[in-house]
């Protein structure tokens, strides 16, 4: 059975690009009679807010998209699973402590993707020897505070920040071949895209790559639908799945929703959430109808409910490229 998921980070309002991804993932699963789950990716403690996540769930429900798993999984409740995964990787000799600061990384970066803001980690700390302090990330489960941060040693005392080391996965060499449902066969060398990924951060938070891979595995996810901006990290996540002995889901990376002139929405995207659109007089069915049209489910953006799109959904009809929002929606 196909199991798909939508995994937003509760850092801000879901914009049209997020809603389009959610609908595509839901339609793909519903069309195949599978199971669809929502997962709240609030692992990045300081940037995530529970209330924002609740609002996101409300927007998805308003579109008719409900998780088949109840309650919804929040990553801030998953520290124990992430710690176990780190311990497994540590035992297999795949982890190393990294003491590079943001400034070190900026001065080390001379990589091909630096101009796009994606800088592969250059492997500066790869040869670093494992010391006592790194155990702070892996210490005994009973003594943990429970949240993504707040790691505590046996004594129950907070670990001083200088004693928490970041942890990275040592990637094996080589190109990863994977298939994108929309873009076809891919061959990526993760060393040139992300470099050795960060799995545990110096501020005590488990990192995105670890959480996403562990949870896709735990929830049995077989199909990942997400934005094209994450295509470049897929090979790295496949390597992490291999290291943890987890199966590989299939992937589809959707084009972005852009401004009417095709430019990136950037910060303007925040003003294109469901609530803002409805406040501007749009009907929810009009938003769903437009999203369905943009996914190739109907010939015109006629208003409709999400269920009405299921029968017409097919990955063969989903356009590969970006899609521009209607001028009238820009307010
Ligand atoms: N939580 C991530 C985001 O909102 C998505 C992760 C994923 O789909 O793999 O950007």
CSV table of N, CA, C and O and ligand atoms in Angstrom, one decimal, residues 5-11 18 21 39-41 75 208 212 216 224-227 229-230 233 237 251, ligand 1:
chain,number,residue,atom,x,y,z
A,5,UNK,N,3.0,11.4,2.6
A,5,UNK,CA,2.9,12.3,3.7
A,5,UNK,C,3.1,13.8,3.3
A,5,UNK,O,3.7,14.0,2.2
A,6,UNK,N,2.6,14.7,4.1
A,6,UNK,CA,2.9,16.1,3.9
A,6,UNK,C,3.5,16.5,5.2
A,6,UNK,O,3.0,16.2,6.3
A,7,UNK,N,4.7,17.1,5.1
A,7,UNK,CA,5.5,17.4,6.3
A,7,UNK,C,5.9,18.8,6.5
A,7,UNK,O,7.1,19.2,6.2
A,8,UNK,N,4.9,19.7,6.8
A,8,UNK,CA,5.3,21.1,6.9
A,8,UNK,C,6.1,21.4,8.2
A,8,UNK,O,6.0,20.7,9.2
A,9,UNK,N,6.9,22.5,8.1
A,9,UNK,CA,7.5,23.0,9.3
A,9,UNK,C,6.7,24.2,9.8
A,9,UNK,O,6.3,25.1,9.0
A,10,UNK,N,6.3,24.2,11.1
A,10,UNK,CA,5.4,25.2,11.6
A,10,UNK,C,6.2,26.5,11.9
A,10,UNK,O,6.2,27.0,13.0
A,11,UNK,N,6.7,27.1,10.9
A,11,UNK,CA,7.5,28.3,11.0
A,11,UNK,C,6.7,29.5,10.5
A,11,UNK,O,7.1,30.6,10.7
A,18,UNK,N,3.0,25.5,-0.7
A,18,UNK,CA,2.9,24.4,0.3
A,18,UNK,C,1.5,23.7,0.1
A,18,UNK,O,1.4,22.5,0.1
A,21,UNK,N,1.6,21.4,-2.8
A,21,UNK,CA,2.4,20.2,-2.5
A,21,UNK,C,1.5,19.3,-1.7
A,21,UNK,O,1.4,18.1,-2.0
A,39,UNK,N,2.7,15.3,9.0
A,39,UNK,CA,3.7,15.2,10.1
A,39,UNK,C,4.2,16.7,10.3
A,39,UNK,O,4.5,17.4,9.4
A,40,UNK,N,4.2,17.0,11.6
A,40,UNK,CA,4.7,18.4,11.9
A,40,UNK,C,6.2,18.4,12.2
A,40,UNK,O,6.6,17.8,13.2
A,41,UNK,N,6.9,19.1,11.3
A,41,UNK,CA,8.4,19.1,11.4
A,41,UNK,C,8.8,20.3,12.3
A,41,UNK,O,9.4,21.3,11.8
A,75,UNK,N,7.4,16.3,15.5
A,75,UNK,CA,8.8,15.8,15.7
A,75,UNK,C,9.4,16.2,17.1
A,75,UNK,O,10.3,15.6,17.5
A,208,UNK,N,17.4,18.5,10.6
A,208,UNK,CA,16.3,18.2,9.6
A,208,UNK,C,16.6,16.8,8.9
A,208,UNK,O,15.7,16.0,8.9
A,212,UNK,N,13.8,13.8,9.3
A,212,UNK,CA,13.0,13.5,8.1
A,212,UNK,C,13.2,12.0,7.7
A,212,UNK,O,12.2,11.3,7.5
A,216,UNK,N,10.2,9.3,8.2
A,216,UNK,CA,9.7,8.6,7.0
A,216,UNK,C,9.8,7.1,7.2
A,216,UNK,O,8.9,6.3,6.8
A,224,UNK,N,7.3,10.3,-1.2
A,224,UNK,CA,7.6,11.7,-0.8
A,224,UNK,C,7.3,12.6,-1.9
A,224,UNK,O,7.9,12.5,-3.0
A,225,UNK,N,6.4,13.6,-1.6
A,225,UNK,CA,6.1,14.6,-2.6
A,225,UNK,C,6.4,15.9,-1.9
A,225,UNK,O,6.0,16.2,-0.8
A,226,UNK,N,7.3,16.7,-2.5
A,226,UNK,CA,7.7,18.0,-1.9
A,226,UNK,C,8.2,19.0,-2.9
A,226,UNK,O,8.2,18.7,-4.1
A,227,UNK,N,8.6,20.2,-2.5
A,227,UNK,CA,8.9,21.2,-3.4
A,227,UNK,C,10.3,21.0,-4.1
A,227,UNK,O,11.2,20.3,-3.5
A,229,UNK,N,12.7,22.7,-4.3
A,229,UNK,CA,13.9,23.2,-3.6
A,229,UNK,C,14.5,22.2,-2.8
A,229,UNK,O,15.7,22.3,-2.3
A,230,UNK,N,13.9,21.0,-2.6
A,230,UNK,CA,14.5,20.0,-1.8
A,230,UNK,C,15.1,18.8,-2.6
A,230,UNK,O,15.6,17.9,-2.1
A,233,UNK,N,18.7,17.7,-1.9
A,233,UNK,CA,19.1,17.0,-0.7
A,233,UNK,C,18.7,15.6,-0.7
A,233,UNK,O,19.0,14.8,0.2
A,237,UNK,N,19.8,12.2,1.6
A,237,UNK,CA,18.8,11.5,2.5
A,237,UNK,C,18.8,10.0,2.1
A,237,UNK,O,18.6,9.2,3.0
A,251,UNK,N,10.1,9.5,-5.0
A,251,UNK,CA,10.1,10.9,-4.8
A,251,UNK,C,9.5,11.6,-6.0
A,251,UNK,O,9.6,11.2,-7.2
B,1,LIG,N1,9.6,20.2,6.6
B,1,LIG,C1,10.2,20.5,5.3
B,1,LIG,C2,9.7,21.9,4.9
B,1,LIG,O1,8.7,22.3,5.3
B,1,LIG,C3,9.8,19.5,4.3
B,1,LIG,C4,10.5,18.3,4.5
B,1,LIG,C5,10.3,17.2,3.4
B,1,LIG,O2,9.2,17.3,2.8
B,1,LIG,O3,11.1,16.4,3.3
B,1,LIG,O4,10.4,22.5,4.1
